[in-house]
Coordinates of N, CA, C and O in Angstrom, one line a residue:
M1 N 75.4 72.4 131.5 CA 74.4 72.7 130.5 C 74.9 72.3 129.1 O 74.2 71.7 128.3
L2 N 76.2 72.7 128.8 CA 76.7 72.4 127.5 C 76.8 70.9 127.2 O 76.5 70.4 126.2
K3 N 77.2 70.1 128.3 CA 77.3 68.7 128.2 C 75.9 68.1 127.9 O 75.8 67.2 127.2
T4 N 74.9 68.6 128.6 CA 73.5 68.1 128.4 C 73.1 68.4 127.0 O 72.5 67.5 126.4
L5 N 73.3 69.5 126.5 CA 72.9 69.9 125.1 C 73.7 69.0 124.1 O 73.1 68.5 123.2
S6 N 74.9 68.8 124.3 CA 75.7 67.9 123.4 C 75.2 66.5 123.4 O 75.1 65.9 122.4
L7 N 74.9 66.0 124.6 CA 74.3 64.6 124.7 C 73.0 64.6 124.0 O 72.7 63.6 123.3
L8 N 72.1 65.6 124.2 CA 70.8 65.6 123.6 C 71.0 65.6 122.0 O 70.3 64.9 121.3
L9 N 71.9 66.4 121.5 CA 72.1 66.4 120.1 C 72.7 65.1 119.6 O 72.3 64.6 118.5
L10 N 73.5 64.4 120.3 CA 74.1 63.2 120.0 C 73.0 62.1 119.9 O 73.0 61.3 119.0
I11 N 72.0 62.2 120.8 CA 70.9 61.2 120.8 C 69.9 61.5 119.7 O 69.4 60.5 119.0
T12 N 69.5 62.7 119.5 CA 68.4 63.0 118.6 C 68.8 63.2 117.1 O 68.0 63.0 116.3
T13 N 70.1 63.5 116.8 CA 70.5 63.7 115.5 C 70.2 62.5 114.6 O 69.6 62.7 113.5
P14 N 70.6 61.3 114.9 CA 70.3 60.2 114.1 C 68.8 60.0 113.8 O 68.3 59.6 112.7
L15 N 68.0 60.4 114.8 CA 66.5 60.3 114.6 C 66.0 61.2 113.6 O 65.0 60.9 112.9
L16 N 66.6 62.4 113.5 CA 66.2 63.4 112.5 C 66.5 62.9 111.1 O 65.7 63.2 110.2
F17 N 67.6 62.2 110.9 CA 68.0 61.8 109.5 C 67.2 60.7 109.0 O 67.0 60.5 107.8
A18 N 66.6 59.8 109.9 CA 65.8 58.7 109.4 C 64.5 59.1 108.7 O 64.1 58.5 107.8
R19 N 64.0 60.2 109.2 CA 62.7 60.7 108.6 C 63.0 61.5 107.4 O 63.9 62.2 107.4
G20 N 62.0 61.4 106.5 CA 62.2 62.3 105.3 C 61.4 62.0 104.1 O 60.9 60.9 104.0
T21 N 61.3 62.9 103.2 CA 60.7 62.7 101.9 C 61.8 62.5 100.9 O 62.6 63.4 100.7
Y22 N 61.9 61.4 100.4 CA 63.0 61.0 99.4 C 62.6 61.3 98.0 O 63.4 61.6 97.2
Q23 N 61.3 61.2 97.7 CA 60.7 61.6 96.4 C 59.2 61.8 96.6 O 58.6 61.0 97.3
T24 N 58.7 62.8 95.9 CA 57.2 63.0 96.0 C 56.5 61.9 95.2 O 57.1 61.4 94.3
P25 N 55.3 61.6 95.6 CA 54.5 60.7 94.8 C 54.4 61.1 93.4 O 54.5 60.3 92.5
E26 N 54.2 62.4 93.2 CA 54.0 62.9 91.8 C 55.3 62.7 91.0 O 55.2 62.3 89.8
A27 N 56.4 62.9 91.6 CA 57.7 62.7 90.9 C 57.9 61.2 90.6 O 58.5 60.9 89.5
F28 N 57.5 60.3 91.5 CA 57.7 58.9 91.3 C 56.8 58.4 90.1 O 57.3 57.7 89.2
I29 N 55.6 58.9 90.1 CA 54.7 58.5 89.0 C 55.2 59.0 87.7 O 55.2 58.2 86.7
Q30 N 55.7 60.2 87.6 CA 56.3 60.8 86.4 C 57.5 60.0 86.0 O 57.6 59.6 84.8
S31 N 58.4 59.6 86.9 CA 59.6 58.9 86.5 C 59.2 57.5 86.1 O 59.9 56.9 85.2
A32 N 58.2 56.9 86.7 CA 57.8 55.5 86.4 C 57.1 55.4 85.0 O 57.5 54.5 84.2
L33 N 56.2 56.3 84.8 CA 55.4 56.2 83.5 C 55.8 57.1 82.4 O 55.3 57.0 81.3
G34 N 56.7 58.0 82.7 CA 57.3 58.9 81.7 C 56.3 59.8 81.1 O 55.3 60.3 81.7
D35 N 56.4 60.0 79.8 CA 55.6 60.9 79.0 C 54.4 60.2 78.4 O 53.6 60.8 77.6
S36 N 54.2 58.9 78.6 CA 53.1 58.2 78.0 C 51.8 58.7 78.7 O 51.8 59.2 79.8
P37 N 50.7 58.6 77.9 CA 49.4 59.0 78.5 C 49.1 58.3 79.8 O 49.1 57.0 79.8
V38 N 48.8 59.0 80.9 CA 48.5 58.4 82.2 C 47.1 58.7 82.6 O 46.7 59.9 82.5
S39 N 46.4 57.7 83.1 CA 45.1 57.9 83.7 C 45.2 57.7 85.2 O 45.7 56.7 85.6
K40 N 44.6 58.7 85.9 CA 44.5 58.5 87.4 C 43.2 57.8 87.6 O 42.2 58.2 87.1
K41 N 43.3 56.7 88.3 CA 42.1 55.9 88.5 C 41.9 55.5 90.0 O 42.7 55.8 90.8
V42 N 40.8 54.9 90.2 CA 40.4 54.4 91.6 C 40.0 53.0 91.6 O 39.2 52.6 90.7
F43 N 40.6 52.2 92.5 CA 40.2 50.8 92.7 C 39.3 50.8 93.9 O 39.7 51.1 95.0
W44 N 38.0 50.5 93.7 CA 37.0 50.5 94.8 C 37.1 49.1 95.5 O 37.1 48.1 94.8
I45 N 37.1 49.2 96.8 CA 37.3 47.9 97.6 C 36.0 47.4 98.0 O 35.2 48.1 98.7
D46 N 35.7 46.2 97.6 CA 34.5 45.5 98.1 C 34.9 44.6 99.2 O 36.0 44.5 99.6
D47 N 33.9 43.9 99.8 CA 34.1 43.0 101.0 C 35.2 42.0 100.7 O 36.0 41.7 101.6
S48 N 35.1 41.3 99.6 CA 36.1 40.2 99.3 C 37.5 40.8 99.2 O 38.5 40.2 99.6
D49 N 37.6 42.0 98.5 CA 38.9 42.7 98.4 C 39.4 43.0 99.8 O 40.6 42.8 100.1
R50 N 38.6 43.5 100.6 CA 39.0 43.9 102.0 C 39.5 42.8 102.8 O 40.5 42.8 103.5
K51 N 38.8 41.6 102.7 CA 39.3 40.4 103.4 C 40.7 40.0 102.9 O 41.5 39.7 103.7
F52 N 40.9 40.1 101.6 CA 42.2 39.7 101.1 C 43.3 40.7 101.6 O 44.4 40.3 102.0
I53 N 43.0 42.0 101.5 CA 43.9 43.0 101.9 C 44.3 42.9 103.4 O 45.4 43.0 103.8
E54 N 43.2 42.6 104.2 CA 43.4 42.4 105.7 C 44.3 41.2 105.9 O 45.1 41.2 106.9
K55 N 44.2 40.2 105.1 CA 45.0 39.0 105.2 C 46.5 39.3 104.9 O 47.4 38.9 105.7
I56 N 46.7 40.2 103.9 CA 48.1 40.6 103.6 C 48.7 41.4 104.8 O 49.8 41.2 105.2
F57 N 47.9 42.4 105.2 CA 48.4 43.4 106.2 C 48.3 42.8 107.6 O 49.0 43.3 108.5
N58 N 47.5 41.8 107.8 CA 47.4 41.1 109.2 C 46.8 42.1 110.2 O 47.1 42.1 111.4
H59 N 45.9 43.0 109.7 CA 45.1 43.9 110.5 C 44.0 44.5 109.6 O 44.0 44.3 108.4
G60 N 43.1 45.3 110.3 CA 42.0 45.8 109.5 C 42.4 46.8 108.5 O 43.5 47.4 108.5
F61 N 41.5 47.0 107.5 CA 41.8 48.0 106.4 C 40.5 48.8 106.2 O 39.5 48.2 105.8
K62 N 40.6 50.0 106.5 CA 39.3 50.9 106.6 C 39.0 51.6 105.3 O 38.0 52.2 105.1
K63 N 40.0 51.7 104.4 CA 39.8 52.5 103.2 C 38.8 51.9 102.3 O 38.6 50.7 102.2
L64 N 38.1 52.8 101.6 CA 37.0 52.4 100.6 C 37.6 52.3 99.2 O 37.0 51.6 98.3
R65 N 38.7 52.9 99.0 CA 39.3 52.9 97.6 C 40.8 53.1 97.7 O 41.4 53.6 98.7
V66 N 41.5 52.7 96.6 CA 42.9 52.9 96.5 C 43.2 53.6 95.2 O 42.7 53.1 94.1
R67 N 43.9 54.7 95.2 CA 44.2 55.4 93.9 C 45.4 54.8 93.2 O 46.3 54.3 93.9
Y68 N 45.3 54.8 91.9 CA 46.5 54.3 91.2 C 46.5 55.1 89.8 O 45.6 55.8 89.4
W69 N 47.6 54.9 89.1 CA 47.9 55.5 87.9 C 48.2 54.4 86.9 O 48.9 53.5 87.2
Q70 N 47.6 54.6 85.7 CA 47.7 53.5 84.7 C 48.1 54.1 83.3 O 47.6 55.1 82.9
S71 N 49.0 53.4 82.7 CA 49.4 53.7 81.3 C 49.5 52.4 80.6 O 50.4 51.6 80.9
G72 N 48.6 52.1 79.7 CA 48.5 50.8 79.0 C 48.3 49.7 80.1 O 47.4 49.8 80.9
L73 N 49.2 48.7 80.1 CA 49.1 47.7 81.1 C 50.1 47.9 82.3 O 50.2 47.0 83.1
D74 N 50.7 49.1 82.4 CA 51.5 49.4 83.5 C 50.7 50.2 84.6 O 49.9 51.0 84.2
T75 N 50.9 49.9 85.8 CA 50.2 50.6 86.9 C 51.2 51.1 87.9 O 52.3 50.5 88.1
V76 N 50.9 52.2 88.6 CA 51.7 52.7 89.7 C 50.8 52.9 90.9 O 49.7 53.4 90.8
W77 N 51.3 52.4 92.0 CA 50.5 52.4 93.3 C 51.4 53.2 94.3 O 52.5 52.9 94.5
V78 N 50.7 54.1 95.0 CA 51.3 54.8 96.1 C 50.6 54.4 97.3 O 49.4 54.6 97.5
L79 N 51.3 53.6 98.2 CA 50.6 53.0 99.3 C 51.3 53.3 100.7 O 52.5 53.7 100.7
D80 N 50.5 53.3 101.7 CA 51.0 53.5 103.1 C 50.8 52.3 104.0 O 49.7 51.7 103.9
E81 N 51.7 52.1 104.9 CA 51.6 51.0 105.9 C 52.4 51.5 107.1 O 53.4 52.1 106.9
I82 N 51.9 51.1 108.3 CA 52.6 51.4 109.5 C 53.9 50.5 109.6 O 53.7 49.3 109.4
G83 N 55.0 51.1 109.9 CA 56.2 50.3 110.2 C 56.1 49.8 111.6 O 55.4 48.8 111.9
K84 N 56.7 50.6 112.5 CA 56.5 50.3 113.9 C 55.4 51.2 114.5 O 54.5 50.7 115.2
E85 N 55.6 52.5 114.2 CA 54.7 53.5 114.8 C 54.1 54.5 113.9 O 53.1 55.1 114.1
A86 N 54.7 54.6 112.7 CA 54.4 55.7 111.8 C 54.2 55.1 110.4 O 54.8 54.1 110.1
P87 N 53.5 55.8 109.5 CA 53.3 55.3 108.2 C 54.6 55.4 107.3 O 55.3 56.4 107.5
I88 N 54.8 54.5 106.4 CA 55.8 54.5 105.4 C 55.1 54.6 104.1 O 54.1 53.8 103.9
T89 N 55.4 55.5 103.3 CA 54.8 55.7 101.9 C 55.7 55.1 100.9 O 56.9 55.6 100.8
I90 N 55.3 54.2 100.1 CA 56.1 53.7 99.0 C 55.4 53.8 97.7 O 54.1 53.9 97.6
G91 N 56.1 53.8 96.6 CA 55.6 53.8 95.3 C 56.0 52.4 94.7 O 57.2 52.0 94.8
V92 N 55.1 51.8 94.0 CA 55.4 50.5 93.3 C 54.9 50.6 91.9 O 53.7 50.9 91.6
H93 N 55.8 50.4 90.9 CA 55.5 50.4 89.5 C 55.5 48.9 89.1 O 56.4 48.2 89.2
V94 N 54.3 48.5 88.6 CA 54.1 47.1 88.1 C 53.9 47.1 86.6 O 53.1 47.9 86.1
S95 N 54.6 46.2 86.0 CA 54.4 46.1 84.5 C 54.4 44.6 84.2 O 55.3 43.8 84.6
Q96 N 53.3 44.2 83.5 CA 53.1 42.8 83.0 C 53.2 41.8 84.2 O 53.8 40.8 84.1
G97 N 52.6 42.2 85.3 CA 52.5 41.3 86.5 C 53.8 41.2 87.3 O 53.9 40.4 88.2
K98 N 54.8 42.1 87.0 CA 56.1 42.0 87.7 C 56.4 43.4 88.3 O 56.0 44.4 87.6
I99 N 57.0 43.5 89.4 CA 57.4 44.8 89.9 C 58.6 45.3 89.1 O 59.6 44.6 88.9
K100 N 58.4 46.5 88.6 CA 59.5 47.1 87.9 C 60.3 48.0 88.8 O 61.5 48.1 88.7
Q101 N 59.7 48.5 89.8 CA 60.4 49.4 90.8 C 59.6 49.5 92.1 O 58.3 49.7 92.0
T102 N 60.2 49.4 93.2 CA 59.7 49.7 94.5 C 60.6 50.8 95.1 O 61.8 50.6 95.1
K103 N 59.9 51.8 95.6 CA 60.7 52.9 96.1 C 60.1 53.5 97.4 O 58.9 53.8 97.4
V104 N 60.8 53.7 98.4 CA 60.3 54.4 99.6 C 60.3 55.9 99.3 O 61.3 56.5 99.0
L105 N 59.1 56.5 99.4 CA 58.9 57.9 99.0 C 59.0 58.7 100.3 O 59.7 59.8 100.3
I106 N 58.3 58.4 101.3 CA 58.3 59.1 102.6 C 58.5 58.2 103.7 O 57.7 57.2 103.8
Y107 N 59.4 58.5 104.6 CA 59.7 57.6 105.7 C 59.5 58.4 107.0 O 60.2 59.5 107.1
R108 N 58.7 58.0 107.9 CA 58.3 58.8 109.1 C 58.8 58.1 110.4 O 58.6 58.7 111.4
E109 N 59.3 56.9 110.3 CA 59.8 56.2 111.5 C 61.1 56.9 112.0 O 61.8 57.5 111.3
S110 N 61.4 56.6 113.3 CA 62.7 57.2 113.8 C 63.9 56.3 113.5 O 65.0 56.8 113.6
R111 N 63.7 55.1 113.1 CA 64.8 54.2 112.7 C 64.3 53.2 111.7 O 63.1 53.0 111.5
G112 N 65.3 52.5 111.1 CA 64.9 51.5 110.1 C 64.9 52.0 108.7 O 64.4 51.4 107.8
D113 N 65.3 53.2 108.5 CA 65.2 53.9 107.1 C 66.1 53.2 106.1 O 66.1 53.6 104.9
E114 N 66.9 52.2 106.5 CA 67.7 51.5 105.5 C 66.9 50.9 104.3 O 67.4 50.7 103.3
V115 N 65.6 50.7 104.6 CA 64.7 50.2 103.5 C 64.6 51.1 102.3 O 64.2 50.7 101.3
R116 N 65.0 52.3 102.5 CA 64.9 53.3 101.4 C 66.0 53.1 100.4 O 66.0 53.6 99.2
H117 N 67.1 52.4 100.8 CA 68.3 52.3 99.9 C 68.1 51.2 98.8 O 67.3 50.3 99.0
S118 N 68.7 51.5 97.7 CA 68.5 50.6 96.5 C 69.0 49.1 96.8 O 68.5 48.2 96.3
F119 N 70.0 48.9 97.7 CA 70.4 47.6 98.0 C 69.3 46.7 98.6 O 69.2 45.5 98.4
F120 N 68.3 47.4 99.2 CA 67.1 46.7 99.7 C 66.0 46.6 98.7 O 65.5 45.6 98.4
T121 N 65.7 47.8 98.1 CA 64.5 47.8 97.1 C 64.8 47.0 95.8 O 63.8 46.6 95.2
Q122 N 66.0 46.8 95.5 CA 66.3 46.1 94.2 C 65.9 44.6 94.3 O 65.7 44.0 93.3
Q123 N 65.7 44.1 95.6 CA 65.2 42.8 95.8 C 63.9 42.5 95.2 O 63.5 41.4 94.9
F124 N 63.1 43.6 95.0 CA 61.7 43.5 94.6 C 61.6 43.5 93.0 O 60.5 43.1 92.5
I125 N 62.6 43.9 92.3 CA 62.6 44.0 90.9 C 62.3 42.6 90.3 O 62.9 41.6 90.6
D126 N 61.3 42.6 89.4 CA 60.8 41.4 88.7 C 60.1 40.4 89.6 O 59.8 39.3 89.2
A127 N 59.8 40.8 90.9 CA 59.0 39.9 91.8 C 57.6 39.8 91.2 O 57.0 40.7 90.7
T128 N 57.0 38.6 91.4 CA 55.6 38.3 91.0 C 55.0 37.6 92.2 O 55.6 37.3 93.2
L129 N 53.7 37.4 92.0 CA 52.9 36.7 93.1 C 52.8 35.2 92.7 O 52.6 34.9 91.5
T130 N 52.9 34.3 93.7 CA 52.7 32.9 93.5 C 51.2 32.7 93.5 O 50.4 33.6 93.7
K131 N 50.8 31.4 93.3 CA 49.4 31.1 93.3 C 48.7 31.4 94.6 O 47.5 31.6 94.7
D132 N 49.5 31.3 95.7 CA 48.9 31.6 97.0 C 49.1 33.0 97.4 O 49.1 33.4 98.6
N133 N 49.4 33.9 96.4 CA 49.5 35.3 96.6 C 50.7 35.8 97.6 O 50.6 36.7 98.3
K134 N 51.8 35.0 97.5 CA 53.0 35.4 98.2 C 54.0 35.9 97.2 O 53.8 35.6 96.0
L135 N 55.0 36.6 97.6 CA 56.1 37.0 96.6 C 56.8 35.7 96.2 O 56.9 34.8 97.0
D136 N 57.2 35.7 95.0 CA 57.9 34.5 94.4 C 59.4 34.4 94.9 O 60.1 33.5 94.5
R137 N 59.8 35.2 95.9 CA 61.1 35.2 96.4 C 61.1 35.7 97.8 O 60.2 36.3 98.3
S138 N 62.1 35.3 98.6 CA 62.2 35.8 99.9 C 63.0 37.1 99.9 O 63.9 37.3 99.0
I139 N 62.6 38.0 100.8 CA 63.2 39.3 100.9 C 64.1 39.3 102.1 O 63.7 39.0 103.2
D140 N 65.4 39.7 101.9 CA 66.3 39.7 103.0 C 66.0 40.8 104.0 O 65.7 42.0 103.5
S141 N 66.0 40.5 105.2 CA 65.7 41.5 106.2 C 66.9 42.4 106.6 O 68.0 42.1 106.1
I142 N 66.7 43.4 107.3 CA 67.7 44.3 107.8 C 67.6 44.4 109.3 O 66.6 44.7 109.8
T143 N 68.7 44.1 110.0 CA 68.8 44.2 111.4 C 68.4 45.6 111.8 O 68.9 46.6 111.3
G144 N 67.4 45.7 112.7 CA 67.0 47.0 113.2 C 65.9 47.6 112.4 O 65.3 48.6 112.8
A145 N 65.5 47.0 111.3 CA 64.5 47.5 110.4 C 63.4 46.5 110.1 O 62.8 46.5 109.1
T146 N 63.3 45.5 110.9 CA 62.4 44.3 110.6 C 61.0 44.8 110.3 O 60.4 44.3 109.3
L147 N 60.4 45.6 111.1 CA 59.0 46.0 110.9 C 58.9 46.9 109.6 O 57.9 46.8 108.9
S148 N 59.9 47.7 109.3 CA 59.9 48.5 108.1 C 60.0 47.5 106.9 O 59.3 47.7 105.8
V149 N 60.8 46.5 107.0 CA 61.0 45.5 105.9 C 59.6 44.8 105.7 O 59.2 44.7 104.5
R150 N 59.0 44.4 106.7 CA 57.7 43.7 106.6 C 56.7 44.7 106.0 O 55.9 44.2 105.1
A151 N 56.7 45.9 106.3 CA 55.7 46.9 105.8 C 55.9 47.0 104.3 O 54.9 47.0 103.5
V152 N 57.1 47.2 103.8 CA 57.4 47.4 102.4 C 57.1 46.1 101.6 O 56.5 46.2 100.5
T153 N 57.4 45.0 102.2 CA 57.1 43.7 101.6 C 55.5 43.5 101.4 O 55.1 43.1 100.4
K154 N 54.8 43.9 102.5 CA 53.3 43.7 102.4 C 52.8 44.7 101.3 O 51.9 44.3 100.6
M155 N 53.3 45.9 101.3 CA 52.7 46.8 100.3 C 53.1 46.4 98.9 O 52.3 46.6 97.9
S156 N 54.3 45.8 98.7 CA 54.7 45.3 97.4 C 53.8 44.2 96.9 O 53.3 44.1 95.8
R157 N 53.5 43.3 97.9 CA 52.5 42.2 97.6 C 51.2 42.7 97.2 O 50.5 42.3 96.2
L158 N 50.7 43.7 98.0 CA 49.4 44.3 97.7 C 49.4 45.0 96.3 O 48.4 44.8 95.6
A159 N 50.4 45.7 96.0 CA 50.5 46.3 94.7 C 50.4 45.3 93.5 O 49.7 45.5 92.5
L160 N 51.1 44.2 93.7 CA 51.0 43.1 92.7 C 49.6 42.6 92.6 O 49.1 42.3 91.5
W161 N 49.0 42.3 93.7 CA 47.6 41.8 93.7 C 46.6 42.8 93.1 O 45.8 42.4 92.3
L162 N 46.7 44.1 93.5 CA 45.8 45.1 92.9 C 46.0 45.2 91.4 O 45.1 45.3 90.7
D163 N 47.3 45.2 91.0 CA 47.6 45.3 89.6 C 46.9 44.1 88.8 O 46.3 44.3 87.8
N164 N 47.0 42.9 89.4 CA 46.4 41.7 88.8 C 44.9 41.9 88.6 O 44.3 41.6 87.6
E165 N 44.3 42.4 89.7 CA 42.8 42.7 89.6 C 42.5 43.7 88.6 O 41.5 43.6 87.8
V166 N 43.2 44.8 88.5 CA 43.0 45.9 87.5 C 43.1 45.4 86.1 O 42.3 45.6 85.2
I167 N 44.2 44.6 85.9 CA 44.5 44.1 84.5 C 43.4 43.1 84.1 O 43.0 43.2 82.9
K168 N 43.0 42.3 85.0 CA 41.9 41.3 84.7 C 40.7 42.1 84.2 O 40.0 41.8 83.2
K169 N 40.3 43.2 85.0 CA 39.1 44.0 84.6 C 39.3 44.7 83.3 O 38.4 44.8 82.5
T170 N 40.6 45.2 83.1 CA 40.9 45.9 81.8 C 40.7 45.0 80.6 O 40.1 45.3 79.6
L171 N 41.3 43.8 80.8 CA 41.2 42.8 79.7 C 39.8 42.3 79.4 O 39.4 42.1 78.3
T172 N 39.1 42.1 80.5 CA 37.7 41.7 80.4 C 36.8 42.7 79.7 O 36.0 42.5 78.8
A173 N 37.1 44.0 80.1 CA 36.3 45.1 79.5 C 36.6 45.3 78.0 O 35.8 45.5 77.2
S174 N 37.9 45.1 77.6 CA 38.3 45.2 76.2 C 37.8 44.1 75.4 O 37.4 44.2 74.2
T175 N 37.7 42.9 76.0 CA 37.2 41.7 75.3 C 35.6 41.9 75.1 O 35.1 41.6 74.0
T176 N 35.0 42.3 76.1 CA 33.5 42.6 76.0 C 33.2 43.7 75.0 O 32.3 43.5 74.3
A177 N 34.0 44.7 75.0 CA 33.8 45.8 74.0 C 34.0 45.4 72.6 O 33.3 45.9 71.7
S178 N 34.9 44.4 72.3 CA 35.2 44.0 71.0 C 34.2 43.0 70.4 O 34.2 42.7 69.3
K179 N 33.3 42.5 71.3 CA 32.3 41.5 70.8 C 31.1 42.2 70.2 O 30.7 43.2 70.3

């Protein structure tokens, strides 16, 4: 009995540590945008947006809207994507069309949580989108976390694309208002 219990603990203990909340979305938003005035906003997804998002994710996207937070031309996105079997929640802070910070906030998978460490997420700092909406750099994978790496990369691309769409609309609206 004791041997069985010890074996069970040996097998399940690493699985318990991979899952966790590393930072709440609210704390990430606060740390990213600081004390500057922040507006909570909604990006409504139309059919053309949905097609693009589905192309990034390589699967259907059912949401009607994506929430984000904006301060000036900085935006913060809290996004979810399935790694292998469970959602991974990340926060992405975009400033002037570049990723300022990507952070894994909540990790629900049983393995692959190495994507939460700064040695991985630092690869996204200053990343931008190319003309064909790919990241301007390759992201090094992690053995055993391939699907988690792909999920974080997809969400980072999406955050950059959404930021670009929001900033275009913001600048268009301010130009129209000044006429």
